[in-house]
Amino acid sequence: MDQFKGQPRLPKFAVPKRYDIRLKPDLISHRFAGSVAVNLDIVAATTFIVLNAAELSVTADSVSFTIGDSSTVFKPSRIELIEIDEILVLEFPQEIPVGQGLLTIEFEGILNDRMKGFYRSTYEYNGEKKTMAVTQFEPADARRCFPCWDEPACKATFKITLDVPSELVALSNMPVAEEITNGNLKTVSYEESPIMSTYLVAVVVGLFDYVEDHTLDGVKVRVYGQVGKANQGKFALDVAVKTLELYKEYFATPYSLPKLDMIAIPDFAAGAMENYGLVTYRETALLYDEQHSAAANKQRVATVVAHELAHQWFGNLVTMEWWTHLWLNEGFATWVSYLATDSLFPEWQIWSQFLHESTEGLRLDGLAESHPIEVDINHACEIDEIFDAISYRKGASVIRMLQSYLGAECFQRSLASYIKKYACSNAKTEDLWAALEEGSGEPVNKLMNSWTKQKGYPVVSVKVNEQKLEFDQSQFLSSGAQGEGQWIVPVTLCSGTYEVRKSFLLQTKSDAHDIKDFIGTANISGNYWIKLNVDQAGFYRVKYDEVLAAKLRYAVEKQLLSASDRFGVLDDAFALCMARRESLTSLINLMGSYREEVDYTVLSNLITITLKVERIAADAVPQLLDYFRQFFIGLLQHCAERLGWEPKPGESHLDAMLRGEILTALAVLGHDLTLEEGSKRFQAFLEDRNTPLLPPDTRKAAYVAVMQGASKSNSSSYESLLKVYRETDLSQEKTRILGSLSSSRDPGLILEALNFMLSSEVRSQDAVFGLAVNREGRDVAWAWLKENWEHLVKTYGSGFLITRFVSAVVSPFASFEKVKEVEEFFASHAMPSIARTLRQSLERVNINANWVESIRKEDSLSDAVRELAYRKY
Ligand code: BES
Ligand code: ZN
């Protein structure tokens, strides 16, 4: 049997065609029993059948193989479940001939509490603690529920039957075909599914309520939630119905199943999971409460639903051939969710907000420890790590770049033909490129390979040299190092009033063009500005020479640029500053040009950058910190005054989101008025949870404000927040509080908050929200992480959540000593599943440390920040 060990993929002498699965979960003993009958095509005569299984008990007695429709039954002579490779090897005494056969296996397993495979989740019903049974199979955990060929390319049909307590709701991918009740138990069987991958199979058993609607062509759509919460599903239901109709048009293919259920699961590791016909969600990503959810929560629900429904086509109907192409699923669903959200809620300006995705992609991909979009996968345990900003955000961004290069209409047409061609089958990245190449006549494959097969991205430097514009590309690295990469860059450029737009492919390291060809005159005179990467549609950064940069600063100040371009100028400047290719002095001067900014996305990024600069300044030049704070408060105050603490009648969704972010930032920056106002309103809220003085959009700001002054010896605000946490049954409210609890400046209280995150009162999926500590909390959090490492590994070690602990705690440091210290600790606590994250986090600390050193050497900084701090707006 050794020949099957250590292989990344299953041998292919047996191909599954149809699974008949029966499961009987026991919600009291936390065990389940099951059986599976798989119709197989034996494509090569063999004495072995090898399939996936893990954490299941299977005995040789319970396995049999029937040839064709004859009654010849083979029993295995030996079986072995090899846990390390997660395979079940069946050895037969006789050779199984080529042809068809039926493999049956009985097995038992445990309903685990690790949020993967077949697991249990808890909830309250009438004040009583209850257990539900749920599945989460992606990427490779169907094998923990039933033995199967657990690879995305091994598609088959599924016929599922459940034996469950008769009072419970039992759901699976397909509608119920038959339900037979027998006393306390019922047997529910579901219609046979169309051909699909194992990672999309799903089952949920528990007590739920639902709301229901249907699409124009009769697809029945339901949203399930805990009993009493179904009304909170109405918003998602409405989004789902409209989105299904929209995708049907966009992909020119109808939704494949007769029904779509969406369900909120109290314990859930990811945000949501696109199981075919039964999409599972965290409560925060599905339920919306008119009274107590914030605008940001509403947007989250809409985009998550749009994302998961996109997978029903891109992922479920057409599936990646192997995990190397995961980005096709995730990058594409992310991109298309913006298309749907924009169509449903144009006033949200969601395409501007897309820049948040790109910038997060650029941030991760600016590390030497990044990875290419297409990445080799040699073991199931390597898959979890690639559900990251590269697959999702860089993936979505390069798709957007390509769409904008090819044109929306041609892009859609080619996609629709790709979906048709690969429906019910599998595809690789090249297959998508081929469809787009055929539809557009452009060399898509060649263009895109440079973006998906190598990590990183370029910074395009542009400078004026007499009557020419000179372009040069080199790999951008946040460390300031020079990378080796080279790309085919779709450069776009605009100038003046956006009337002049040009584009060309930068295919070599450098290139030059006559200015006259671009802007009609040979000189860049007066206030004539030039902006590259128009609308930030490309996945690259731009570095301008002094002349061009000064003109852009002016254009920002005079609001001559579009919001996306204002975003880009700032974001690139920040990245270049961190990479020590521009001074902090010039960055803060540029930030000063944003004082009249009104756009949500630009301001939101300005806030992010402000808080990062504040942190690094505190490390590098503590003697100037007060000036930095004063400057930043001045920068944001103008907008905060316009927005106030309460919603204006008929105000926009974006103002509602912005208010929360600005006030939270002002609280963090220690702005007196915000702190006072926040604490006044918090008191009113404690007296009446429905007070109009503290609507959901500003609650987090008030929570953070009261925590700023809280300490171990003066912990009444902390206690009050805990009380609110304990009393609410809305997950979004709980999350808001967890995200504020550790924001005090007192190490003793921060430690108490961190310990609370690991208590039984916090679901393990939510503990990471509490790691957003400030600078004063860094060392406490690190000591706490080391202290609790064993516990964390036990609770989170088998999933991707553990990586969040490492990056949240390690990345904020900014000294070389810390790099050493962290390395030393993990040298004796190594784990393959955190290896990449750890390297990335350490790289970030090194980048911060170098940045600190270079800031200290900046002579001009002190005068510049003083001047900005005292400037009156
Ligand atoms: N397919 C993923 C869920 C998933 C994530 C499974 C990680 C296994 C490991 C799902 O479609 C997804 O992408 N969910 C996102 C939310 C989405 C809106 C970005 C998530 O879980 O964060
Ligand atoms: Zn997804």
JSON list of C-alpha atoms and ligand atoms in Angstrom, two decimals, residues 274 307-308 311 329-330 333 392, ligand 2:
[
{"chain": "A", "resi": 274, "resn": "GLU", "atom": "CA", "xyz": [-21.32, 28.50, -1.53]},
{"chain": "A", "resi": 307, "resn": "HIS", "atom": "CA", "xyz": [-20.33, 36.59, -3.93]},
{"chain": "A", "resi": 308, "resn": "GLU", "atom": "CA", "xyz": [-21.73, 33.20, -2.92]},
{"chain": "A", "resi": 311, "resn": "HIS", "atom": "CA", "xyz": [-20.14, 30.75, -7.24]},
{"chain": "A", "resi": 329, "resn": "ASN", "atom": "CA", "xyz": [-13.40, 30.68, -8.15]},
{"chain": "A", "resi": 330, "resn": "GLU", "atom": "CA", "xyz": [-12.59, 33.29, -5.57]},
{"chain": "A", "resi": 333, "resn": "ALA", "atom": "CA", "xyz": [-16.75, 35.67, -7.45]},
{"chain": "A", "resi": 392, "resn": "TYR", "atom": "CA", "xyz": [-9.38, 36.90, -3.71]},
{"chain": "B", "resi": 2, "resn": "ZN", "atom": "ZN", "xyz": [-15.85, 32.61, -2.52]}
]
